[in-house]
mmCIF file of C-alpha atoms in Angstrom:
data_model
loop_
_atom_site.group_PDB
_atom_site.id
_atom_site.type_symbol
_atom_site.label_atom_id
_atom_site.label_comp_id
_atom_site.label_asym_id
_atom_site.label_seq_id
_atom_site.Cartn_x
_atom_site.Cartn_y
_atom_site.Cartn_z
ATOM 1 C CA MET A 1 -113.279 -87.348 30.003
ATOM 2 C CA SER A 2 -109.835 -88.237 28.652
ATOM 3 C CA ALA A 3 -108.480 -86.347 25.673
ATOM 4 C CA PHE A 4 -108.438 -89.532 23.569
ATOM 5 C CA ILE A 5 -112.090 -90.313 24.263
ATOM 6 C CA ARG A 6 -112.911 -86.696 23.449
ATOM 7 C CA LEU A 7 -111.029 -87.025 20.147
ATOM 8 C CA LEU A 8 -113.337 -89.892 19.198
ATOM 9 C CA GLY A 9 -116.427 -88.137 20.498
ATOM 10 C CA GLU A 10 -117.184 -86.126 17.368
ATOM 11 C CA GLY A 11 -116.428 -86.965 13.761
ATOM 12 C CA PHE A 12 -114.729 -83.693 12.934
ATOM 13 C CA ARG A 13 -112.098 -84.141 15.626
ATOM 14 C CA VAL A 14 -110.386 -87.366 14.652
ATOM 15 C CA PHE A 15 -110.976 -87.144 10.894
ATOM 16 C CA PHE A 16 -110.031 -83.503 10.401
ATOM 17 C CA LEU A 17 -106.943 -84.074 12.522
ATOM 18 C CA SER A 18 -106.130 -87.240 10.557
ATOM 19 C CA ALA A 19 -106.618 -85.414 7.266
ATOM 20 C CA GLY A 20 -104.202 -82.691 8.346
ATOM 21 C CA LEU A 21 -101.571 -85.097 9.610
ATOM 22 C CA TYR A 22 -101.847 -87.276 6.536
ATOM 23 C CA ALA A 23 -101.604 -84.258 4.237
ATOM 24 C CA VAL A 24 -98.236 -83.511 5.831
ATOM 25 C CA ALA A 25 -96.997 -87.118 5.918
ATOM 26 C CA ALA A 26 -98.020 -88.122 2.399
ATOM 27 C CA ILE A 27 -96.638 -85.038 0.664
ATOM 28 C CA GLY A 28 -93.560 -85.089 2.873
ATOM 29 C CA LEU A 29 -92.840 -88.637 1.771
ATOM 30 C CA TRP A 30 -93.514 -87.668 -1.845
ATOM 31 C CA LEU A 31 -90.985 -84.836 -1.605
ATOM 32 C CA VAL A 32 -88.398 -87.174 -0.114
ATOM 33 C CA TRP A 33 -88.970 -89.634 -2.954
ATOM 34 C CA LEU A 34 -88.535 -86.853 -5.525
ATOM 35 C CA THR A 35 -85.220 -85.712 -4.116
ATOM 36 C CA THR A 36 -83.536 -88.888 -2.812
ATOM 37 C CA PRO A 37 -82.965 -92.498 -3.930
ATOM 38 C CA LEU A 38 -85.745 -93.623 -1.590
ATOM 39 C CA THR A 39 -87.786 -96.594 -2.814
ATOM 40 C CA LEU A 40 -91.394 -96.615 -1.672
ATOM 41 C CA PRO A 41 -92.818 -99.972 -0.491
ATOM 42 C CA THR A 42 -95.960 -99.536 -2.593
ATOM 43 C CA ALA A 43 -96.670 -101.857 -5.525
ATOM 44 C CA ALA A 44 -98.077 -99.016 -7.604
ATOM 45 C CA PRO A 45 -95.814 -96.512 -9.349
ATOM 46 C CA PRO A 46 -94.989 -93.718 -6.867
ATOM 47 C CA ALA A 47 -96.891 -91.125 -8.921
ATOM 48 C CA ASP A 48 -100.025 -93.301 -8.785
ATOM 49 C CA TRP A 49 -99.620 -93.840 -5.034
ATOM 50 C CA HIS A 50 -99.290 -90.079 -4.586
ATOM 51 C CA ALA A 51 -102.423 -89.316 -6.606
ATOM 52 C CA HIS A 52 -104.402 -92.112 -4.977
ATOM 53 C CA GLU A 53 -103.589 -91.085 -1.438
ATOM 54 C CA MET A 54 -104.412 -87.433 -2.000
ATOM 55 C CA VAL A 55 -107.870 -88.374 -3.306
ATOM 56 C CA PHE A 56 -108.827 -91.542 -1.435
ATOM 57 C CA GLY A 57 -106.697 -90.960 1.666
ATOM 58 C CA TYR A 58 -106.749 -87.252 2.463
ATOM 59 C CA GLY A 59 -109.988 -86.557 0.576
ATOM 60 C CA ALA A 60 -111.875 -89.441 2.157
ATOM 61 C CA ALA A 61 -110.816 -88.364 5.659
ATOM 62 C CA ALA A 62 -112.057 -84.838 5.012
ATOM 63 C CA LEU A 63 -115.393 -86.197 3.780
ATOM 64 C CA GLY A 64 -115.672 -88.518 6.767
ATOM 65 C CA GLY A 65 -115.225 -85.686 9.228
ATOM 66 C CA PHE A 66 -117.670 -83.479 7.380
ATOM 67 C CA PHE A 67 -120.508 -85.962 6.988
ATOM 68 C CA LEU A 68 -120.258 -87.427 10.482
ATOM 69 C CA THR A 69 -120.563 -83.881 11.821
ATOM 70 C CA ALA A 70 -123.026 -82.312 9.394
ATOM 71 C CA VAL A 71 -125.589 -85.066 8.793
ATOM 72 C CA PRO A 72 -126.824 -85.253 12.426
ATOM 73 C CA ASN A 73 -127.303 -81.473 12.285
ATOM 74 C CA TRP A 74 -129.287 -81.781 9.050
ATOM 75 C CA THR A 75 -131.556 -84.545 10.297
ATOM 76 C CA GLY A 76 -131.681 -84.308 14.082
ATOM 77 C CA ALA A 77 -130.451 -87.917 14.281
ATOM 78 C CA LYS A 78 -128.099 -89.064 17.008
ATOM 79 C CA ALA A 79 -124.462 -88.483 16.190
ATOM 80 C CA ALA A 80 -122.170 -91.479 15.785
ATOM 81 C CA ARG A 81 -120.838 -92.824 19.052
ATOM 82 C CA HIS A 82 -117.207 -93.121 20.128
ATOM 83 C CA VAL A 83 -116.996 -96.793 19.177
ATOM 84 C CA PHE A 84 -118.151 -96.225 15.620
ATOM 85 C CA ILE A 85 -115.953 -93.177 15.073
ATOM 86 C CA GLY A 86 -112.941 -95.022 16.444
ATOM 87 C CA ALA A 87 -113.655 -98.088 14.300
ATOM 88 C CA ALA A 88 -114.181 -95.975 11.171
ATOM 89 C CA ALA A 89 -110.926 -94.115 11.792
ATOM 90 C CA ALA A 90 -109.119 -97.441 12.243
ATOM 91 C CA ILE A 91 -110.545 -98.727 8.957
ATOM 92 C CA TRP A 92 -109.414 -95.562 7.171
ATOM 93 C CA LEU A 93 -105.933 -95.898 8.676
ATOM 94 C CA ALA A 94 -105.749 -99.583 7.739
ATOM 95 C CA GLY A 95 -106.401 -98.580 4.134
ATOM 96 C CA ARG A 96 -103.536 -96.094 4.218
ATOM 97 C CA ILE A 97 -101.134 -98.645 5.659
ATOM 98 C CA ALA A 98 -102.217 -101.333 3.175
ATOM 99 C CA VAL A 99 -101.733 -99.083 0.153
ATOM 100 C CA ALA A 100 -98.393 -97.802 1.450
ATOM 101 C CA TRP A 101 -97.078 -101.371 1.927
ATOM 102 C CA SER A 102 -98.852 -102.873 -1.065
ATOM 103 C CA GLY A 103 -95.561 -104.080 -2.486
ATOM 104 C CA HIS A 104 -95.408 -106.633 0.346
ATOM 105 C CA LEU A 105 -99.094 -107.559 0.618
ATOM 106 C CA PRO A 106 -101.515 -109.538 -1.577
ATOM 107 C CA PRO A 107 -103.281 -107.113 -3.968
ATOM 108 C CA ALA A 108 -106.719 -108.425 -3.003
ATOM 109 C CA LEU A 109 -106.021 -107.725 0.671
ATOM 110 C CA VAL A 110 -104.886 -104.193 -0.162
ATOM 111 C CA ALA A 111 -108.028 -103.604 -2.176
ATOM 112 C CA ALA A 112 -110.293 -104.962 0.563
ATOM 113 C CA ALA A 113 -108.642 -102.801 3.214
ATOM 114 C CA ASP A 114 -108.737 -99.633 1.147
ATOM 115 C CA LEU A 115 -112.259 -100.098 -0.215
ATOM 116 C CA ALA A 116 -113.830 -100.713 3.198
ATOM 117 C CA PHE A 117 -114.012 -97.168 4.550
ATOM 118 C CA LEU A 118 -116.503 -95.470 2.223
ATOM 119 C CA PRO A 119 -119.191 -98.206 2.543
ATOM 120 C CA VAL A 120 -118.907 -98.025 6.342
ATOM 121 C CA LEU A 121 -119.213 -94.240 6.229
ATOM 122 C CA GLY A 122 -122.085 -94.416 3.749
ATOM 123 C CA ALA A 123 -124.001 -96.956 5.810
ATOM 124 C CA LYS A 124 -123.759 -94.810 8.930
ATOM 125 C CA ILE A 125 -124.915 -91.593 7.295
ATOM 126 C CA ALA A 126 -127.701 -93.519 5.515
ATOM 127 C CA THR A 127 -129.116 -94.508 8.915
ATOM 128 C CA GLN A 128 -129.024 -90.832 9.888
ATOM 129 C CA LEU A 129 -130.411 -89.462 6.616
ATOM 130 C CA ILE A 130 -133.384 -91.813 6.704
ATOM 131 C CA ARG A 131 -134.754 -89.803 9.614
ATOM 132 C CA ARG A 132 -135.336 -86.865 7.254
ATOM 133 C CA PRO A 133 -134.664 -88.199 3.751
ATOM 134 C CA LYS A 134 -134.485 -84.978 1.780
ATOM 135 C CA PRO A 135 -133.385 -85.601 -1.830
ATOM 136 C CA GLN A 136 -130.771 -82.826 -1.694
ATOM 137 C CA ASN A 137 -129.081 -84.676 1.163
ATOM 138 C CA VAL A 138 -129.686 -88.287 0.152
ATOM 139 C CA MET A 139 -127.855 -87.525 -3.109
ATOM 140 C CA PHE A 140 -124.588 -87.594 -1.160
ATOM 141 C CA LEU A 141 -124.938 -91.349 -0.820
ATOM 142 C CA ALA A 142 -124.855 -91.573 -4.615
ATOM 143 C CA LEU A 143 -121.804 -89.312 -4.735
ATOM 144 C CA LEU A 144 -120.007 -91.485 -2.196
ATOM 145 C CA ALA A 145 -120.890 -94.517 -4.319
ATOM 146 C CA ILE A 146 -119.294 -92.870 -7.358
ATOM 147 C CA LEU A 147 -116.177 -92.102 -5.337
ATOM 148 C CA TRP A 148 -116.039 -95.744 -4.217
ATOM 149 C CA ALA A 149 -116.472 -96.900 -7.827
ATOM 150 C CA ALA A 150 -113.558 -94.668 -8.837
ATOM 151 C CA ASN A 151 -111.374 -96.289 -6.177
ATOM 152 C CA LEU A 152 -112.552 -99.721 -7.283
ATOM 153 C CA SER A 153 -111.439 -98.890 -10.821
ATOM 154 C CA VAL A 154 -107.952 -98.171 -9.496
ATOM 155 C CA HIS A 155 -107.761 -101.451 -7.582
ATOM 156 C CA LEU A 156 -109.108 -103.481 -10.488
ATOM 157 C CA GLU A 157 -106.001 -102.553 -12.428
ATOM 158 C CA TRP A 158 -103.695 -102.892 -9.429
ATOM 159 C CA THR A 159 -104.975 -106.429 -8.831
ATOM 160 C CA GLY A 160 -104.602 -107.342 -12.509
ATOM 161 C CA VAL A 161 -108.310 -107.711 -13.271
ATOM 162 C CA THR A 162 -108.227 -104.884 -15.820
ATOM 163 C CA GLY A 163 -105.417 -103.306 -17.762
ATOM 164 C CA ASP A 164 -106.313 -99.652 -18.077
ATOM 165 C CA THR A 165 -108.720 -98.425 -15.401
ATOM 166 C CA ALA A 166 -106.434 -96.955 -12.719
ATOM 167 C CA ARG A 167 -105.854 -93.637 -14.459
ATOM 168 C CA ARG A 168 -109.581 -93.178 -15.075
ATOM 169 C CA GLY A 169 -110.300 -94.008 -11.450
ATOM 170 C CA LEU A 170 -107.767 -91.502 -10.143
ATOM 171 C CA TYR A 171 -109.109 -88.694 -12.310
ATOM 172 C CA ALA A 172 -112.736 -89.612 -11.590
ATOM 173 C CA GLY A 173 -112.031 -89.576 -7.853
ATOM 174 C CA LEU A 174 -110.596 -86.076 -8.049
ATOM 175 C CA TYR A 175 -113.492 -84.877 -10.192
ATOM 176 C CA LEU A 176 -115.935 -86.357 -7.688
ATOM 177 C CA LEU A 177 -114.328 -84.337 -4.886
ATOM 178 C CA ALA A 178 -114.754 -81.270 -7.092
ATOM 179 C CA ALA A 179 -118.417 -82.237 -7.556
ATOM 180 C CA MET A 180 -118.845 -82.453 -3.784
ATOM 181 C CA ILE A 181 -117.517 -78.909 -3.593
ATOM 182 C CA ALA A 182 -119.873 -77.768 -6.348
ATOM 183 C CA VAL A 183 -122.778 -79.065 -4.245
ATOM 184 C CA LEU A 184 -121.656 -78.376 -0.683
ATOM 185 C CA GLY A 185 -119.556 -75.306 -1.435
ATOM 186 C CA GLY A 186 -122.419 -74.001 -3.504
ATOM 187 C CA ARG A 187 -124.570 -74.134 -0.375
ATOM 188 C CA ILE A 188 -122.288 -72.952 2.368
ATOM 189 C CA THR A 189 -120.275 -70.256 0.593
ATOM 190 C CA PRO A 190 -123.214 -67.945 -0.174
ATOM 191 C CA ALA A 191 -124.985 -68.901 3.074
ATOM 192 C CA PHE A 192 -122.022 -68.090 5.318
ATOM 193 C CA THR A 193 -121.390 -64.876 3.399
ATOM 194 C CA ARG A 194 -125.035 -63.872 3.704
ATOM 195 C CA ASN A 195 -125.002 -64.552 7.434
ATOM 196 C CA ALA A 196 -121.889 -62.439 7.892
ATOM 197 C CA MET A 197 -123.408 -59.582 5.913
ATOM 198 C CA THR A 198 -126.688 -59.610 7.825
ATOM 199 C CA ARG A 199 -124.788 -59.536 11.111
ATOM 200 C CA THR A 200 -123.390 -56.182 10.009
ATOM 201 C CA GLY A 201 -126.927 -54.901 9.445
ATOM 202 C CA ARG A 202 -126.978 -55.223 5.649
ATOM 203 C CA GLU A 203 -130.333 -56.024 4.144
ATOM 204 C CA ALA A 204 -129.624 -55.366 0.448
ATOM 205 C CA GLY A 205 -126.999 -56.608 -1.962
ATOM 206 C CA LEU A 206 -126.827 -60.031 -0.350
ATOM 207 C CA PRO A 207 -125.514 -63.142 -2.152
ATOM 208 C CA ARG A 208 -127.918 -64.546 -4.708
ATOM 209 C CA SER A 209 -128.356 -67.963 -6.258
ATOM 210 C CA PHE A 210 -130.183 -68.845 -9.455
ATOM 211 C CA ALA A 211 -131.759 -72.280 -9.749
ATOM 212 C CA PRO A 212 -131.063 -72.786 -13.492
ATOM 213 C CA LEU A 213 -127.399 -71.844 -13.073
ATOM 214 C CA ASP A 214 -127.041 -74.022 -9.989
ATOM 215 C CA ALA A 215 -128.627 -76.941 -11.845
ATOM 216 C CA VAL A 216 -126.163 -76.671 -14.735
ATOM 217 C CA ALA A 217 -123.203 -76.274 -12.393
ATOM 218 C CA ILE A 218 -124.126 -79.273 -10.245
ATOM 219 C CA ALA A 219 -125.225 -81.532 -13.102
ATOM 220 C CA THR A 220 -122.032 -80.999 -15.080
ATOM 221 C CA ALA A 221 -119.840 -81.378 -12.007
ATOM 222 C CA ILE A 222 -121.422 -84.757 -11.242
ATOM 223 C CA ALA A 223 -121.439 -85.812 -14.883
ATOM 224 C CA LEU A 224 -117.672 -85.338 -15.217
ATOM 225 C CA PRO A 225 -116.539 -88.200 -12.933
ATOM 226 C CA VAL A 226 -119.264 -90.452 -14.345
ATOM 227 C CA ALA A 227 -118.204 -89.705 -17.916
ATOM 228 C CA THR A 228 -114.579 -90.259 -16.960
ATOM 229 C CA LEU A 229 -115.319 -93.663 -15.443
ATOM 230 C CA ALA A 230 -117.360 -94.555 -18.508
ATOM 231 C CA ALA A 231 -114.344 -93.729 -20.720
ATOM 232 C CA LEU A 232 -116.345 -91.357 -22.896
ATOM 233 C CA PRO A 233 -114.388 -89.527 -25.613
ATOM 234 C CA GLU A 234 -112.045 -86.825 -24.369
ATOM 235 C CA ALA A 235 -113.991 -84.214 -26.311
ATOM 236 C CA VAL A 236 -117.094 -85.095 -24.287
ATOM 237 C CA THR A 237 -115.403 -84.963 -20.892
ATOM 238 C CA GLY A 238 -113.581 -81.805 -21.943
ATOM 239 C CA ALA A 239 -116.820 -80.081 -22.893
ATOM 240 C CA ILE A 240 -118.433 -81.127 -19.609
ATOM 241 C CA ALA A 241 -115.482 -79.772 -17.625
ATOM 242 C CA LEU A 242 -115.475 -76.524 -19.582
ATOM 243 C CA VAL A 243 -119.185 -75.869 -19.058
ATOM 244 C CA GLY A 244 -119.045 -76.991 -15.434
ATOM 245 C CA GLY A 245 -116.090 -74.778 -14.593
ATOM 246 C CA ALA A 246 -117.618 -71.732 -16.245
ATOM 247 C CA ALA A 247 -120.857 -72.356 -14.358
ATOM 248 C CA GLN A 248 -119.055 -72.487 -10.995
ATOM 249 C CA ILE A 249 -117.324 -69.174 -11.699
ATOM 250 C CA ALA A 250 -120.609 -67.618 -12.808
ATOM 251 C CA ARG A 251 -122.285 -68.711 -9.558
ATOM 252 C CA LEU A 252 -119.485 -67.196 -7.504
ATOM 253 C CA ALA A 253 -119.897 -63.825 -9.207
ATOM 254 C CA PHE A 254 -123.282 -63.403 -7.481
ATOM 255 C CA TRP A 255 -122.057 -64.339 -3.987
ATOM 256 C CA ARG A 256 -120.513 -60.952 -3.124
ATOM 257 C CA PRO A 257 -116.860 -62.032 -2.885
ATOM 258 C CA GLY A 258 -115.786 -58.406 -2.458
ATOM 259 C CA PHE A 259 -117.383 -58.322 0.992
ATOM 260 C CA THR A 260 -115.067 -61.041 2.253
ATOM 261 C CA TRP A 261 -111.743 -59.186 2.042
ATOM 262 C CA GLY A 262 -110.260 -58.926 5.495
ATOM 263 C CA GLN A 263 -112.155 -62.035 6.659
ATOM 264 C CA PRO A 264 -110.006 -65.108 5.928
ATOM 265 C CA ILE A 265 -112.683 -67.469 7.214
ATOM 266 C CA LEU A 266 -114.844 -66.261 4.302
ATOM 267 C CA TRP A 267 -112.483 -65.359 1.465
ATOM 268 C CA SER A 268 -110.847 -68.781 1.730
ATOM 269 C CA LEU A 269 -114.172 -70.317 0.658
ATOM 270 C CA HIS A 270 -114.605 -67.910 -2.241
ATOM 271 C CA LEU A 271 -111.025 -68.229 -3.478
ATOM 272 C CA SER A 272 -111.061 -72.019 -3.320
ATOM 273 C CA PHE A 273 -114.400 -72.208 -5.100
ATOM 274 C CA ALA A 274 -113.016 -69.938 -7.819
ATOM 275 C CA LEU A 275 -110.006 -72.223 -8.237
ATOM 276 C CA VAL A 276 -112.294 -75.243 -8.567
ATOM 277 C CA GLY A 277 -114.038 -73.444 -11.402
ATOM 278 C CA LEU A 278 -110.770 -72.326 -12.990
ATOM 279 C CA GLY A 279 -109.273 -75.797 -12.654
ATOM 280 C CA LEU A 280 -112.269 -77.317 -14.427
ATOM 281 C CA VAL A 281 -112.094 -74.716 -17.199
ATOM 282 C CA LEU A 282 -108.390 -75.395 -17.730
ATOM 283 C CA THR A 283 -109.090 -79.128 -17.705
ATOM 284 C CA GLY A 284 -111.699 -78.647 -20.397
ATOM 285 C CA LEU A 285 -109.405 -76.498 -22.511
ATOM 286 C CA ALA A 286 -106.587 -79.036 -22.164
ATOM 287 C CA ALA A 287 -108.872 -81.723 -23.577
ATOM 288 C CA PHE A 288 -108.975 -79.680 -26.786
ATOM 289 C CA GLY A 289 -105.223 -79.196 -26.881
ATOM 290 C CA LEU A 290 -105.159 -75.797 -25.163
ATOM 291 C CA GLY A 291 -102.868 -76.110 -22.176
ATOM 292 C CA ASN A 292 -101.325 -78.893 -20.137
ATOM 293 C CA PRO A 293 -103.815 -81.353 -18.607
ATOM 294 C CA VAL A 294 -101.518 -82.255 -15.689
ATOM 295 C CA ALA A 295 -101.084 -78.574 -14.846
ATOM 296 C CA ALA A 296 -104.858 -78.074 -14.895
ATOM 297 C CA VAL A 297 -105.523 -81.092 -12.680
ATOM 298 C CA HIS A 298 -103.011 -79.959 -10.071
ATOM 299 C CA LEU A 299 -104.454 -76.461 -9.894
ATOM 300 C CA LEU A 300 -107.878 -78.040 -9.369
ATOM 301 C CA ALA A 301 -106.571 -80.501 -6.792
ATOM 302 C CA ILE A 302 -104.302 -78.260 -4.728
ATOM 303 C CA GLY A 303 -105.842 -74.815 -4.964
ATOM 304 C CA GLY A 304 -109.453 -75.880 -5.402
ATOM 305 C CA VAL A 305 -110.076 -79.144 -3.560
ATOM 306 C CA GLY A 306 -107.206 -78.698 -1.090
ATOM 307 C CA GLY A 307 -108.109 -75.093 -0.410
ATOM 308 C CA MET A 308 -111.815 -75.756 0.084
ATOM 309 C CA THR A 309 -111.320 -78.765 2.333
ATOM 310 C CA LEU A 310 -108.887 -76.787 4.482
ATOM 311 C CA ALA A 311 -111.322 -73.871 4.683
ATOM 312 C CA VAL A 312 -114.270 -76.079 5.623
ATOM 313 C CA MET A 313 -112.346 -78.254 8.088
ATOM 314 C CA SER A 314 -110.952 -75.263 9.950
ATOM 315 C CA ARG A 315 -114.269 -73.420 10.052
ATOM 316 C CA ALA A 316 -116.226 -76.473 11.182
ATOM 317 C CA SER A 317 -113.646 -77.294 13.843
ATOM 318 C CA LEU A 318 -113.825 -73.802 15.282
ATOM 319 C CA GLY A 319 -117.600 -73.609 15.180
ATOM 320 C CA HIS A 320 -118.330 -77.073 16.574
ATOM 321 C CA SER A 321 -115.871 -76.614 19.430
ATOM 322 C CA GLY A 322 -117.455 -73.341 20.547
ATOM 323 C CA ARG A 323 -114.667 -71.099 19.239
ATOM 324 C CA PRO A 324 -115.316 -67.800 17.474
ATOM 325 C CA LEU A 325 -115.496 -68.100 13.694
ATOM 326 C CA ILE A 326 -112.292 -66.164 13.218
ATOM 327 C CA ALA A 327 -109.371 -67.926 11.583
ATOM 328 C CA PRO A 328 -106.272 -67.921 13.808
ATOM 329 C CA ARG A 329 -103.357 -66.183 12.115
ATOM 330 C CA PRO A 330 -101.506 -69.452 11.325
ATOM 331 C CA VAL A 331 -104.645 -70.815 9.658
ATOM 332 C CA ALA A 332 -105.109 -67.607 7.658
ATOM 333 C CA ILE A 333 -101.531 -67.998 6.418
ATOM 334 C CA ALA A 334 -102.335 -71.608 5.525
ATOM 335 C CA TYR A 335 -105.253 -70.368 3.415
ATOM 336 C CA LEU A 336 -102.756 -68.354 1.370
ATOM 337 C CA CYS A 337 -100.254 -71.177 1.030
ATOM 338 C CA LEU A 338 -102.531 -73.533 -0.873
ATOM 339 C CA PRO A 339 -103.454 -71.242 -3.805
ATOM 340 C CA LEU A 340 -99.766 -70.406 -4.123
ATOM 341 C CA ALA A 341 -98.943 -74.109 -4.045
ATOM 342 C CA GLY A 342 -101.508 -74.743 -6.763
ATOM 343 C CA LEU A 343 -100.073 -72.010 -8.972
ATOM 344 C CA SER A 344 -96.547 -73.278 -8.408
ATOM 345 C CA ARG A 345 -97.518 -76.828 -9.355
ATOM 346 C CA TRP A 346 -99.356 -75.505 -12.419
ATOM 347 C CA ALA A 347 -96.145 -73.723 -13.466
ATOM 348 C CA ALA A 348 -94.136 -76.914 -12.899
ATOM 349 C CA SER A 349 -96.152 -78.780 -15.529
ATOM 350 C CA THR A 350 -96.538 -75.808 -17.868
ATOM 351 C CA PHE A 351 -92.848 -74.880 -18.083
ATOM 352 C CA ALA A 352 -90.492 -77.860 -18.281
ATOM 353 C CA VAL A 353 -87.498 -75.916 -17.004
ATOM 354 C CA LEU A 354 -89.366 -75.201 -13.756
ATOM 355 C CA TYR A 355 -90.592 -78.733 -13.123
ATOM 356 C CA LEU A 356 -88.470 -79.792 -10.157
ATOM 357 C CA PRO A 357 -88.048 -76.450 -8.338
ATOM 358 C CA ALA A 358 -91.687 -75.486 -8.813
ATOM 359 C CA THR A 359 -92.905 -78.945 -7.793
ATOM 360 C CA LEU A 360 -90.791 -78.831 -4.648
ATOM 361 C CA THR A 361 -92.031 -75.320 -3.901
ATOM 362 C CA ALA A 362 -95.606 -76.501 -4.240
ATOM 363 C CA GLY A 363 -94.923 -79.420 -1.912
ATOM 364 C CA VAL A 364 -93.283 -77.206 0.702
ATOM 365 C CA LEU A 365 -96.172 -74.734 0.593
ATOM 366 C CA TRP A 366 -98.733 -77.536 0.913
ATOM 367 C CA THR A 367 -96.844 -79.065 3.824
ATOM 368 C CA ALA A 368 -96.468 -75.688 5.530
ATOM 369 C CA ALA A 369 -100.204 -75.043 5.190
ATOM 370 C CA PHE A 370 -101.173 -78.237 6.963
ATOM 371 C CA VAL A 371 -98.470 -77.965 9.608
ATOM 372 C CA LEU A 372 -99.897 -74.541 10.461
ATOM 373 C CA TYR A 373 -103.449 -75.916 10.431
ATOM 374 C CA VAL A 374 -102.648 -78.860 12.710
ATOM 375 C CA ALA A 375 -100.534 -76.784 15.097
ATOM 376 C CA ALA A 376 -103.116 -74.010 15.424
ATOM 377 C CA LEU A 377 -106.108 -76.322 15.880
ATOM 378 C CA TRP A 378 -104.434 -79.025 17.961
ATOM 379 C CA PRO A 379 -106.129 -77.774 21.165
ATOM 380 C CA VAL A 380 -109.463 -77.702 19.328
ATOM 381 C CA PHE A 381 -109.277 -81.375 18.323
ATOM 382 C CA TRP A 382 -108.173 -82.622 21.746
ATOM 383 C CA GLY A 383 -109.693 -80.079 24.096
ATOM 384 C CA PRO A 384 -113.220 -79.596 25.446
ATOM 385 C CA ARG A 385 -115.819 -77.450 23.791
ATOM 386 C CA LEU A 386 -115.691 -73.887 25.102
ATOM 387 C CA PRO A 387 -118.572 -72.602 27.225
ATOM 388 C CA ALA A 388 -121.209 -70.772 25.225
ATOM 389 C CA GLU A 389 -120.300 -67.396 26.586
ATOM 390 C CA ARG A 390 -116.685 -67.781 25.387
ATOM 391 C CA GLY A 391 -117.411 -69.394 22.057
ATOM 392 C CA ALA A 392 -119.046 -68.479 18.819
ATOM 393 C CA PRO A 393 -122.650 -67.326 18.850
#
């Protein structure tokens, strides 16, 4: 089997690699634009292009890799074949190219290219979920639909159909990624921690979850992007974010984060989940005039969403390729870079005098994290799965 065919053989390979490469390319270009006279060929303002591509470019690739890998495991359905994975990756890439060159393309064509990926992904996982249609899994189709609606809101303004929906769409898209983490991270973080603890022989003091708390945390996390798209009053969205963030942090307190020190593959999940909660709390406070909303959003996006997607992509790539679930040193360093990048970007918006140096620092740290991730896991994405006796149990 050629390396290229192998790359398209499993969803995590091509999409997690694409997410890592695009994380480097998009932020690298953004840093160049900030520091040089470069003019980007996008029709949208550069700041909007930057926000859009982090959510609907990088974020969508991470989701694609996750769902194409996880859903067959949940349902026992056949995994997507090479042809579909290759076609889906091409559609995702076409969207990135169209948005990047939107200044030279018809707006409707840009919108069609960029909006195509999520329906294709959703249709595929729907055919897999129908085999075992559990409500807790089928709900992800609704979440993908909300993410698509957020992107549609952006393109409606970019094509001139509406006059004020792009900003709502960008924020709603980010909040939807945070909601995905509230649901998925709320499952895997305590589960992976519990598994690690039981492997050491522990039978008491394991992570605990409480249904009422989980319900509040998940409901508010999902309500936030919906309320944002619906243009509800800022006080309403702020209250939802505040309650949702506090609920995420409360959940984490019962998941035994102290056990994870010394295990980057675990503490990266806990730290990122905490930053999702903190980012939502700061977003809620900013809605009531307490703090800078841009600072809050960047902490949520970089430290929370960026950190969790990196943690999940690296762990899944190791596990599904037969490698031990131990983060390589470069990846462990990458786990540290993203929270620091989030804090630096928060400082950039909080203290005007620090804006440019702190923004550049955040960009360099983000770029370094994903360079380390791609370099360390390059053999994983392109190489064969390890034999069972050499890989993870």
